[in-house]
Short mmCIF file of C-alpha atoms and ligand atoms in Angstrom, two decimals:
data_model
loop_
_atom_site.label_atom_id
_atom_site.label_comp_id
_atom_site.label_asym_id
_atom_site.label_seq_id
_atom_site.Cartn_x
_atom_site.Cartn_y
_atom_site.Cartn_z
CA UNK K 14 267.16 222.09 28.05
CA UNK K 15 263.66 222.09 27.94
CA UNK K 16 262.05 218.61 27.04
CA UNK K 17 258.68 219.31 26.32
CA UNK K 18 257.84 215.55 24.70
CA UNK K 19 258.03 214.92 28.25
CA UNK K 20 255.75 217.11 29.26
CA UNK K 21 253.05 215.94 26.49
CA UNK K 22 253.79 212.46 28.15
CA UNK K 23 252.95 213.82 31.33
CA UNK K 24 249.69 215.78 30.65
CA UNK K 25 248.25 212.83 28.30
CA UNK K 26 248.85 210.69 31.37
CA UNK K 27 246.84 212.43 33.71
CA UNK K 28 244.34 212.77 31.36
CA UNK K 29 244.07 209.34 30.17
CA UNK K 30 244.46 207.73 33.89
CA UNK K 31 242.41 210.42 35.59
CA UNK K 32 244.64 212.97 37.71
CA UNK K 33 243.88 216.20 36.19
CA UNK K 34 241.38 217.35 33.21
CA UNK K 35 240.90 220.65 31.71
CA UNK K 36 238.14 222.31 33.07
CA UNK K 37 234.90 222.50 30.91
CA UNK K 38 236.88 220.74 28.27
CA UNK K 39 233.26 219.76 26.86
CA UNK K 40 232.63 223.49 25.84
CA UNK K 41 235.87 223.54 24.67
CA UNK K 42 237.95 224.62 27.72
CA UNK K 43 238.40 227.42 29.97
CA UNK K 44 242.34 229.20 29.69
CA UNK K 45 244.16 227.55 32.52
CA UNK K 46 241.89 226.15 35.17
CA UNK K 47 242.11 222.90 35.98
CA UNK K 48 240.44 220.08 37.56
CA UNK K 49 241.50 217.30 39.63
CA UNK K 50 240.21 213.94 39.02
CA UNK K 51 239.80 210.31 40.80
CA UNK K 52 244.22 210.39 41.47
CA UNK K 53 244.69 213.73 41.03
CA UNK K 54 242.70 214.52 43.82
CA UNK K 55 243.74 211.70 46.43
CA UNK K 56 247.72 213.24 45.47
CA UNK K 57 246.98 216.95 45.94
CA UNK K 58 245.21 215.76 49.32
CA UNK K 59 248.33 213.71 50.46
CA UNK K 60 250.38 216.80 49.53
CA UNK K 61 248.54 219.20 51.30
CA UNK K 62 248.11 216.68 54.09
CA UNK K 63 251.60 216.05 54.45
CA UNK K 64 251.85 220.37 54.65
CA UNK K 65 249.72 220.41 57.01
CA UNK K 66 250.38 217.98 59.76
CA UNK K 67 254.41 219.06 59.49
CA UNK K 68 253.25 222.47 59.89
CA UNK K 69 250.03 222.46 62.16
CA UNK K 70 249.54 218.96 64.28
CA UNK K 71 253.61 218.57 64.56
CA UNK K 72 254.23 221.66 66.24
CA UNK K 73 253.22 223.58 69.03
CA UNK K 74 253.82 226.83 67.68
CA UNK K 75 251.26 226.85 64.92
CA UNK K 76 248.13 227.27 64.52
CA UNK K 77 245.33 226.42 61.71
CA UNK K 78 243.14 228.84 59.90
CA UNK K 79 240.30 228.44 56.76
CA UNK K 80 239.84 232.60 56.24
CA UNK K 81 237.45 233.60 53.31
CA UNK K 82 238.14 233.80 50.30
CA UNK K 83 236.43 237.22 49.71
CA UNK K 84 237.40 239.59 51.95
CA UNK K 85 237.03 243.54 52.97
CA UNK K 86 237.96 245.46 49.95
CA UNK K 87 240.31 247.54 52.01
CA UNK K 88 241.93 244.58 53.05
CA UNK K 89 243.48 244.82 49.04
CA UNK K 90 244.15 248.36 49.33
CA UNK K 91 246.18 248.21 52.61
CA UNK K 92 248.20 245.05 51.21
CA UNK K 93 248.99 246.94 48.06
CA UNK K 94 247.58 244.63 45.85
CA UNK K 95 244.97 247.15 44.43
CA UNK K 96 248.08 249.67 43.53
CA UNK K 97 250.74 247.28 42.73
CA UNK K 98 249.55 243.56 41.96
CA UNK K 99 249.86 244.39 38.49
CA UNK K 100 251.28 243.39 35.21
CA UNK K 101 252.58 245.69 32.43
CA UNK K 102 250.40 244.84 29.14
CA UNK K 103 250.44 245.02 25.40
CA UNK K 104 247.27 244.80 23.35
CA UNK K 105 246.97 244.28 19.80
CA UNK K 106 244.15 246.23 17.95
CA UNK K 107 243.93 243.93 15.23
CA UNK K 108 243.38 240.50 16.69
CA UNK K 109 242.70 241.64 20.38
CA UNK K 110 245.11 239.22 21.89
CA UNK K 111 247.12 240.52 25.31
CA UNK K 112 250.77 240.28 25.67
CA UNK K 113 252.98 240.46 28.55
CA UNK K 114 255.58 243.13 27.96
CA UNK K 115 258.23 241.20 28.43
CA UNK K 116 256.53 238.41 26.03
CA UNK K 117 260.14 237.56 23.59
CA UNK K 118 257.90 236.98 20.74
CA UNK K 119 257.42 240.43 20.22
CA UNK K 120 259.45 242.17 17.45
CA UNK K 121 259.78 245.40 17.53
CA UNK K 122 258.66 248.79 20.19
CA UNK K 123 255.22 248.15 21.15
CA UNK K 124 253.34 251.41 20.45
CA UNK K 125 255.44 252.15 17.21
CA UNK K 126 254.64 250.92 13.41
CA UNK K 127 257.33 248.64 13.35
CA UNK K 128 256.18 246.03 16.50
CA UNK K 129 254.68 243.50 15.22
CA UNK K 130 251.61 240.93 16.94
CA UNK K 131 253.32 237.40 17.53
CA UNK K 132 249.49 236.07 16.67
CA UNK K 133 248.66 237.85 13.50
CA UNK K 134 252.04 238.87 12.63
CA UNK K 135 249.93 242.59 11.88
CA UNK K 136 252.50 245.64 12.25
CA UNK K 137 251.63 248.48 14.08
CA UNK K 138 248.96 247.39 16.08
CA UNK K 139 250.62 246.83 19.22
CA UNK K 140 249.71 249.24 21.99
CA UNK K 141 252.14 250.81 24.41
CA UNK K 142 252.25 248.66 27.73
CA UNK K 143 250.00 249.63 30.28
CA UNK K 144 249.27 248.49 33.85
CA UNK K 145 246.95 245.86 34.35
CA UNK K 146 246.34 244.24 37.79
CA UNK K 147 246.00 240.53 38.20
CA UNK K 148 243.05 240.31 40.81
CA UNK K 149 239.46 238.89 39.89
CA UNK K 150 237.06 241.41 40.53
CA UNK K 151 233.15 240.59 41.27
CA UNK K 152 230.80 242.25 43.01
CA UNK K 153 229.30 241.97 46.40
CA UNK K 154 225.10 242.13 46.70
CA UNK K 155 222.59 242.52 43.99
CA UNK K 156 224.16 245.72 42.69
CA UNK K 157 226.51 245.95 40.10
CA UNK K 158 228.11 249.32 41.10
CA UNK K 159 231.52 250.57 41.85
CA UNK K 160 231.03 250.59 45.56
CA UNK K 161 229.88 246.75 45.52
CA UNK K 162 233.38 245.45 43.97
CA UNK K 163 235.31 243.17 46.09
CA UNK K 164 238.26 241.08 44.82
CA UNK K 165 238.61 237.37 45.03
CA UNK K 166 242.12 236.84 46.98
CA UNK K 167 244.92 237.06 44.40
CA UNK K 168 246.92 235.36 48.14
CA UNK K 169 245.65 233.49 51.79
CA UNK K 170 248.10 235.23 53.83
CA UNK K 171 245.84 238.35 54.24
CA UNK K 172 242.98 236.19 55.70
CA UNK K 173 246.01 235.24 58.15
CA UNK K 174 247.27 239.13 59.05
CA UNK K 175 243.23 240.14 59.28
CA UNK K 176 242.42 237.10 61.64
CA UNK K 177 246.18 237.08 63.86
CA UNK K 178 245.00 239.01 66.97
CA UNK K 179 241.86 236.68 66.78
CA UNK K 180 244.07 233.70 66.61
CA UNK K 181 246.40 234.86 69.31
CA UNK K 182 243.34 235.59 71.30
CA UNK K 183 241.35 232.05 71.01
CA UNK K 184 245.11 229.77 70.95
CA UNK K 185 246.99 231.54 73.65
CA UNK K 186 249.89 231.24 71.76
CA UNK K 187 252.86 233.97 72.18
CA UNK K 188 254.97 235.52 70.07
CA UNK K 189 257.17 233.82 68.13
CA UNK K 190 254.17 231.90 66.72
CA UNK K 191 252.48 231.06 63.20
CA UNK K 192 249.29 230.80 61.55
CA UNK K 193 249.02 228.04 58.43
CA UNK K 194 246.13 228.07 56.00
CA UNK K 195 245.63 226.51 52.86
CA UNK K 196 243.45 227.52 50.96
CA UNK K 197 242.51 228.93 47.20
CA UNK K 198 243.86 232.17 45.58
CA UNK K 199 242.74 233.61 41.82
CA UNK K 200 245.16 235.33 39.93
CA UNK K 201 244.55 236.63 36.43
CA UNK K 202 247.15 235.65 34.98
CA UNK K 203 248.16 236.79 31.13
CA UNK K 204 250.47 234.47 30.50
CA UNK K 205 249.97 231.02 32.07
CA UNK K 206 250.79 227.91 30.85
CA UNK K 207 252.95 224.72 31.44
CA UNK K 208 249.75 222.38 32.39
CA UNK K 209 249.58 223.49 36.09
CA UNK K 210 252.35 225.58 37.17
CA UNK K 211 250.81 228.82 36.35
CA UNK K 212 247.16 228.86 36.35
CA UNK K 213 244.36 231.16 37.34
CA UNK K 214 242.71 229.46 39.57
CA UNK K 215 245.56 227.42 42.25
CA UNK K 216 245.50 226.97 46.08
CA UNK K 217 248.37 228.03 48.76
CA UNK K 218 250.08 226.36 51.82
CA UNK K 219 250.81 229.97 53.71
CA UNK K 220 252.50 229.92 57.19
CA UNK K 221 252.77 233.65 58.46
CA UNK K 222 255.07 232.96 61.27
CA UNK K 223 255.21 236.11 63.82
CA UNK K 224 258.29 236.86 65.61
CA UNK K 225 259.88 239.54 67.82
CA UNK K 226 261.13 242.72 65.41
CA UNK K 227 264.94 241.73 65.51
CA UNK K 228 264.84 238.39 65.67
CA UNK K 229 263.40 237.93 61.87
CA UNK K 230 266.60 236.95 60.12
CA UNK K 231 267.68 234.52 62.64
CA UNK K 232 263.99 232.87 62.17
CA UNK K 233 263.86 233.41 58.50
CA UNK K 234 266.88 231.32 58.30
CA UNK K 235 265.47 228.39 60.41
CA UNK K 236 262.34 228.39 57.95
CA UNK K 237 264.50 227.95 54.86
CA UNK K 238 266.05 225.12 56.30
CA UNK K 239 263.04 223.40 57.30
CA UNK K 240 260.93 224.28 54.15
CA UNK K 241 263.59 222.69 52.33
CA UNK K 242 263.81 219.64 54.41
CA UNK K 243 260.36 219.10 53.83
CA UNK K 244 260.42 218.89 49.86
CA UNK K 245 263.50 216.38 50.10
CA UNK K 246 261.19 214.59 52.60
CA UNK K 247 259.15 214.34 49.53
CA UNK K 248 261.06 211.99 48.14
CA UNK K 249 262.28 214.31 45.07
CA UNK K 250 265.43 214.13 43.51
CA UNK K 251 268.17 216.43 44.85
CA UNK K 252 269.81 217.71 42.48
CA UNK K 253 266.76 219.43 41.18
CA UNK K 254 266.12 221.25 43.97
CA UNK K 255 268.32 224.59 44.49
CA UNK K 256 267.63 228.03 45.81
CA UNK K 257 267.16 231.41 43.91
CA UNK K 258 267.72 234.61 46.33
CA UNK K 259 265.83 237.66 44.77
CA UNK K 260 267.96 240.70 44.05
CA UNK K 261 266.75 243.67 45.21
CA UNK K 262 265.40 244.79 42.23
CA UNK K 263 263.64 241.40 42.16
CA UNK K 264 262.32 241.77 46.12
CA UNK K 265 258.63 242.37 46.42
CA UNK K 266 256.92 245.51 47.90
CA UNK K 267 256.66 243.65 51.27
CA UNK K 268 260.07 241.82 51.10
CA UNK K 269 263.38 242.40 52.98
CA UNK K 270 264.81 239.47 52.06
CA UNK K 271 263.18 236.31 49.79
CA UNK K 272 264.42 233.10 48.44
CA UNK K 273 262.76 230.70 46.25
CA UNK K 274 262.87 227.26 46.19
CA UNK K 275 263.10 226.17 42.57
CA UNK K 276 262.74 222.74 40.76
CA UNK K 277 264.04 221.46 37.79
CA UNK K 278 260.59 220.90 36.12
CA UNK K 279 260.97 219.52 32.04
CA UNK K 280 260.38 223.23 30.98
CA UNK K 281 263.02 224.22 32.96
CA UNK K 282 264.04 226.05 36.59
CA UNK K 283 261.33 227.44 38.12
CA UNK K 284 259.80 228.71 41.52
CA UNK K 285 257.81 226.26 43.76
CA UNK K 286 258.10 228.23 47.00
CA UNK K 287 258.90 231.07 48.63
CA UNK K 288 260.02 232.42 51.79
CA UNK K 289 259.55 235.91 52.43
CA UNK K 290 260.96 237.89 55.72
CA UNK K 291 257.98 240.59 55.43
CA UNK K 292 259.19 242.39 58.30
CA UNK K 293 256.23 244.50 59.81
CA UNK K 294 254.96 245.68 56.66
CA UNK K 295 251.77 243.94 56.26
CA UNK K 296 250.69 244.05 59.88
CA UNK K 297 251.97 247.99 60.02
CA UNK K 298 249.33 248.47 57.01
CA UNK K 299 246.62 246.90 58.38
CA UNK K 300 247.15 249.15 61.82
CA UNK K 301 246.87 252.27 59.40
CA UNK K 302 244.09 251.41 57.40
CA UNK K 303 241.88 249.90 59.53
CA UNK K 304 242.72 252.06 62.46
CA UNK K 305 242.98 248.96 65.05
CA UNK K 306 246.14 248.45 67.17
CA UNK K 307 247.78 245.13 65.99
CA UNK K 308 250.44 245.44 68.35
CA UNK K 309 251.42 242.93 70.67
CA UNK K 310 252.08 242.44 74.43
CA UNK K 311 255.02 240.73 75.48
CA UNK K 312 253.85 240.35 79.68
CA UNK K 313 257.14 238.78 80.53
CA UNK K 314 259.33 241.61 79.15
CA UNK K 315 256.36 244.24 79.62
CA UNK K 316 256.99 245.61 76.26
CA UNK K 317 254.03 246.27 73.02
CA UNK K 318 255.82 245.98 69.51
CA UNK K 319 254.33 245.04 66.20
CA UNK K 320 255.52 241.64 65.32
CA UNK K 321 258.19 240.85 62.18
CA UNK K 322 256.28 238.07 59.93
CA UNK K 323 258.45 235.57 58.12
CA UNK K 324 256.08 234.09 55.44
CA UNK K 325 256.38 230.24 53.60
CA UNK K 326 254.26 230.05 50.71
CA UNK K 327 253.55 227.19 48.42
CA UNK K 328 251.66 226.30 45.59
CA UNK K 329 249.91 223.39 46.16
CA UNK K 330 248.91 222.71 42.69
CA UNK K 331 252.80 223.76 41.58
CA UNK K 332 254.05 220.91 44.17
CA UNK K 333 252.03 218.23 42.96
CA UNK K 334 253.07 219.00 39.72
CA UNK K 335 256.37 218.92 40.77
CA UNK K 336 255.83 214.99 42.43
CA UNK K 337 254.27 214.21 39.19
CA UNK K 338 257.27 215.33 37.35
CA UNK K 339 259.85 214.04 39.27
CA UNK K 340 257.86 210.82 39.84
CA UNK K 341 257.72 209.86 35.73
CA UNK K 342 259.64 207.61 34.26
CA UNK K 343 259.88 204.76 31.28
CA UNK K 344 261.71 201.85 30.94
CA UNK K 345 261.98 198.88 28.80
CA UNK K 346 260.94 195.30 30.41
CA UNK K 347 261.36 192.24 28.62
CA UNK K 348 260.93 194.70 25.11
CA UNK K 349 258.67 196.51 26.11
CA UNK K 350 257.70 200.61 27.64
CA UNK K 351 256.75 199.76 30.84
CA UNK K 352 255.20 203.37 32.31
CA UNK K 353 255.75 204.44 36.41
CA UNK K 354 254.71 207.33 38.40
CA UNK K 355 257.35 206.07 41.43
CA UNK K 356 255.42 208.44 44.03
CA UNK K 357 256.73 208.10 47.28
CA UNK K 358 254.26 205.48 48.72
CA UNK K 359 252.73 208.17 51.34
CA UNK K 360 251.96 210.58 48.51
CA UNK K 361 250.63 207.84 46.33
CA UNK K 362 246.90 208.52 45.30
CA UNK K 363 246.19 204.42 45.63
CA UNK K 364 248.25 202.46 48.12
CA UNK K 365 247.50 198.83 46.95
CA UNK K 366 245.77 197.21 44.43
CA UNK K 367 244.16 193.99 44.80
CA UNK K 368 244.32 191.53 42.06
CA UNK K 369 242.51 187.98 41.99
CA UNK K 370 245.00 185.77 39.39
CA UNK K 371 241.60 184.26 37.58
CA UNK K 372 238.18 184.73 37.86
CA UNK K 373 237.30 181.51 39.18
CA UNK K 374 238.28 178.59 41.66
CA UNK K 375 236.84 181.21 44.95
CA UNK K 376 239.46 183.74 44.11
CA UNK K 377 237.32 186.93 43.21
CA UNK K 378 235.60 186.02 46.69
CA UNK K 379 238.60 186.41 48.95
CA UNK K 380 240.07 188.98 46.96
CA UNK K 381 237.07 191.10 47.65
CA UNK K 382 237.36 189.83 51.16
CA UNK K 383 241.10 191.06 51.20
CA UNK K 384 240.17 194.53 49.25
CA UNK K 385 237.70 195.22 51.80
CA UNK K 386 240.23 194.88 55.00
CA UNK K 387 243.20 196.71 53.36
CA UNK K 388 240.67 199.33 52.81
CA UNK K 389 240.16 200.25 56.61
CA UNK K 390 243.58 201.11 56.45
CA UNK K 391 244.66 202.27 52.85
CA UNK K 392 243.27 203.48 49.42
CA UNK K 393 242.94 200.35 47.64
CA UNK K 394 241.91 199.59 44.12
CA UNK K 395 240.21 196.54 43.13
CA UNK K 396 240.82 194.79 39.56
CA UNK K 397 239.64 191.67 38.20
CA UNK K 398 240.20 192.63 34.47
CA UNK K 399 242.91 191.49 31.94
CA UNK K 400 246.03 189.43 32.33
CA UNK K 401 247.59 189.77 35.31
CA UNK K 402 250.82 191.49 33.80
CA UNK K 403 248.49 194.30 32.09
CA UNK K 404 246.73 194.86 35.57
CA UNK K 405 250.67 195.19 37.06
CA UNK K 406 251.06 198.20 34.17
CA UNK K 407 247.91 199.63 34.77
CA UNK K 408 249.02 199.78 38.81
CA UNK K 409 252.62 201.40 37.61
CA UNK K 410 250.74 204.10 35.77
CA UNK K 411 248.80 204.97 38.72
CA UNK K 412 251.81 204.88 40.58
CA UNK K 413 250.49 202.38 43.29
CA UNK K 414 253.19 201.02 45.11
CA UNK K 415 252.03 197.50 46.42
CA UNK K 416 249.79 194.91 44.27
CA UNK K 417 248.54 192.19 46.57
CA UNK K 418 248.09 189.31 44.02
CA UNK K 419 245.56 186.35 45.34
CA UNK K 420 246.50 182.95 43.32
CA UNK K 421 246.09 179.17 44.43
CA UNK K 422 248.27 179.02 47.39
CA UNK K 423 246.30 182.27 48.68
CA UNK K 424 243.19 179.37 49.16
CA UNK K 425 245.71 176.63 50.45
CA UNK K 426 248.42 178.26 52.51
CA UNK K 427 246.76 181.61 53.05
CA UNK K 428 249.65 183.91 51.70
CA UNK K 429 249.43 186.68 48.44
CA UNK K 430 252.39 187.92 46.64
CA UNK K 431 253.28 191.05 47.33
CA UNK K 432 254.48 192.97 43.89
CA UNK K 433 256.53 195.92 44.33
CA UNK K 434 256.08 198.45 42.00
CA UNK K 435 259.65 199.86 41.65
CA UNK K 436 261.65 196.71 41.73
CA UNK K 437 258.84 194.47 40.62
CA UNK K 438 260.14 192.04 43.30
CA UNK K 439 257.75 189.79 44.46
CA UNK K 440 257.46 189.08 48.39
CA UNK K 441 254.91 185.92 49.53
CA UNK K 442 253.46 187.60 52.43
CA UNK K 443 251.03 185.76 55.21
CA UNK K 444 247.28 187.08 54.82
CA UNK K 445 247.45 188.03 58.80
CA UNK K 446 250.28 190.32 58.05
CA UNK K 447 249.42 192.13 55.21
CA UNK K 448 247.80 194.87 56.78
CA UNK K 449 251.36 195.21 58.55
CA UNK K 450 253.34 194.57 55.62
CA UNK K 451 252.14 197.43 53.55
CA UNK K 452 252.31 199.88 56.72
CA UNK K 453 255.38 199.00 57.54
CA UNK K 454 256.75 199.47 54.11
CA UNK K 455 254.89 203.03 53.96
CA UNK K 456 256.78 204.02 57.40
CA UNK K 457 259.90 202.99 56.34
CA UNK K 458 260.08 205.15 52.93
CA UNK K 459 258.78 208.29 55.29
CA UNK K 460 261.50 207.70 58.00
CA UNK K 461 264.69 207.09 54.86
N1 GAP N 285 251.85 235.37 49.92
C1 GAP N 285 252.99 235.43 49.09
C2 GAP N 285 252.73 234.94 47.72
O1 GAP N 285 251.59 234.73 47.32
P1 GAP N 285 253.88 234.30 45.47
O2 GAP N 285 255.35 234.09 45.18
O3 GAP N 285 253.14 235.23 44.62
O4 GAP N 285 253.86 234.76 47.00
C3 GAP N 285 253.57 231.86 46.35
O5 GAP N 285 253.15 232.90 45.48
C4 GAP N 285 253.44 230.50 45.71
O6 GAP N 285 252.11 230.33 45.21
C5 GAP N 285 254.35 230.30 44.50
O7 GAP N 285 255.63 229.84 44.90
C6 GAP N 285 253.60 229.23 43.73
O8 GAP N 285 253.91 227.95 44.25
C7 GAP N 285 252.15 229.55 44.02
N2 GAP N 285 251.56 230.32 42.89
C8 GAP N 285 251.61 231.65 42.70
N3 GAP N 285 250.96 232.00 41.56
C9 GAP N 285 250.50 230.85 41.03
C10 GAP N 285 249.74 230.53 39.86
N4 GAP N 285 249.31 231.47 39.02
N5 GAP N 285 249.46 229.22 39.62
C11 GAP N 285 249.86 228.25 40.46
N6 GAP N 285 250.56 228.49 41.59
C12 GAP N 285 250.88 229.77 41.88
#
């Protein structure tokens, strides 16, 4: 069942401790966009890091790309995003609200005197549904004319298809081989929501991977298995992680087979990647409308073919909300709510915290001393401010996993207590070794 109390936990969090904001919220907001604060920055980037070197600097086989975001207009048309990225719409006259047709507040047949507007409960002044498509348009130049319009991309993998012989070129790479990009996409969405799982403005870990025509399902089953591998490797909880195979009817334009990977957010199942065997539909429409060969050369078997693409694509914005979600939890210490994000310690926006016990007695001055050597190494955070078990709450909140405490025998013996953030143990660690300490720790969750 849907819990959304949860959910209003989870938003009010990031607002109050400075992951993610609304954007413009001063004017009063703009419809879901989002922006990324202080946290909410550092664990998008450890997401998209973590994407990136499994993908790119792991493996031989793929290469790196940053493609434009605004691209040929025919790049749209070949894709069949300008014909088919669209979204059946109602309108209502009265209140001028949009509607997705499938929206189940909507009583009644759309287009007839008896539907009525879920806003201003008016009869009668729903429209039929018509087509609307989802991409941004703008316009290219200082003239506001039909020929100037160019889209912002509604998806990165085109920037990937456009650039491949380029790539394949430059890398000498050979078929099978991938491209990975991540990068931003803008989708007009009409009915986004849930903080940011659907929004307008999002960004995309895409890996085209290109393979010999016959040899797609074979490699479209590898990539399930090692997409998947990754989000466990994220530390989320199995059980709500599942696949969702589309149905035909479900399959996209450029799909011959797709599967979702779906989490158990607090709204309920939904998509957080997919992976798409796109056979050689998108490089076969590229040939066609731009008129250059795509094909490939195989030298060893002497043989041209169009490669089969088997795509990955995930939200990168959707699996940081999904870290955040899965990460949140209360519990009651010694009477009280004590709040924790319980990130995995590599995806953690702050890796330790450095706390002198009192302001006085030459402890601010080797904590700073401390704070500045961790830092070489780790995000740290630095907090002199409030009793010590507040400043432990304040670090659980953030989700930082180690708080290096500097007290009395930190001047005398030159150890800290360590303060784990999920068991709340304390460990008395040497000051020479807690550089190593904290790595260690960091490796160890990543290898479990
Ligand atoms: N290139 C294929 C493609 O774009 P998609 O299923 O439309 O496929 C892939 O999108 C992923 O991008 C989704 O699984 C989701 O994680 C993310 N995504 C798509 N639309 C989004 C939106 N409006 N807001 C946030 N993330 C979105």
């Amino acid at each position: 069942m849907a819990d959304t109390t949860l959910m209003d936990k989870l938003v009010s969090l990031c607002k109050r401790r400075g992951f993610i904001f609304q954007s413009s919220e001063i004017y009063g907001g703009l419809g879901s966009v989002w922006d990324y604060g202080p946290l909410g920055v550092e664990l998008k980037r450890n997401v998209k890091d973590r994407w990136w070197n499994s993908m790119v600097h792991a493996r031989d086989d793929i290469e790196g790309l940053d493609a434009a975001i605004l691209m040929h207009p025919k790049v749209w048309e070949a894709s069949g995003h300008v014909s088919g990225f669209s979204d059946p719409l109602i309108d209502c006259r009265q209140c001028k609200n949009r509607f997705r047709a499938d929206d189940p507040r909507i009583k009644g047949t759309p287009g007839q005197p008896d539907a009525q507007c879920p806003v201003c409960g008016t009869r009668g002044s729903l429209t039929e549904p018509r087509m609307f498509n989802l991409m941004f348009k703008t316009f290219m130049g200082p003239v506001e004319e039909s020929a100037a319009v160019i889209y912002l991309r509604p998806e990165t993998a085109q920037g990937i298809y456009v650039n491949y012989l380029n790539v394949l070129q430059g890398s000498r790479q050979r078929v099978p081989f991938g491209i990975a990009q991540i990068g931003k996409a803008f989708r007009n969405e009409i009915t986004p929501g849930n903080f940011i799982f659907r929004t307008r403005e999002f960004e995309q870990m895409e890996m085209q991977f290109f393979v010999k025509p016959g040899t797609d399902t074979e490699w479209f089953e590898r990539w399930r298995e090692i997409r998947m591998g990754w989000h466990h490797a994220l530390g989320l909880t199995p059980a709500r992680l599942r696949w969702h195979q589309h149905a035909g009817n479900e399959l996209a334009h450029y799909a011959r087979a797709a599967y979702d990977i779906e989490y158990e957010f607090p709204f309920g199942w939904n998509e957080i990647e997919g992976i798409h065997n796109r056979g050689d539909f998108d490089l076969g429409r590229h040939q066609e409308y731009s008129g250059k060969k795509l094909e490939y050369f195989d030298q060893a078997a002497n043989e041209r073919y169009l490669p089969n693409v088997v795509e990955t694509s995930a939200g990168a914005d959707r699996v940081t909300l999904t870290v955040l979600a899965d990460a949140y939890r209360e519990e009651t210490v010694e009477g009280e709510t004590r709040v924790v994000l319980g990130f995995h310690p590599a995806l953690a926006p702050i890796k330790a915290a450095v706390l002198p016990l009192v302001k006085k007695d030459g402890m601010p001055e080797l904590a700073t001393e401390v704070y500045h050597g961790l830092r070489r190494e780790f995000t740290c955070f630095y907090d002199d401010s409030g009793a010590i078990g507040r400043r432990y709450r304040r670090m659980d909140e953030a989700g930082t996993p180690f708080s290096v405490t500097i007290d009395g025998e930190t001047l005398t013996a030159r150890t800290v207590t360590v303060r784990h953030r999920d068991s709340m143990q304390q460990d008395r660690v040497a000051l020479d070794q807690l550089a190593a300490f904290v790595r260690d720790r960091i490796r160890a969750t990543d290898a479990a």
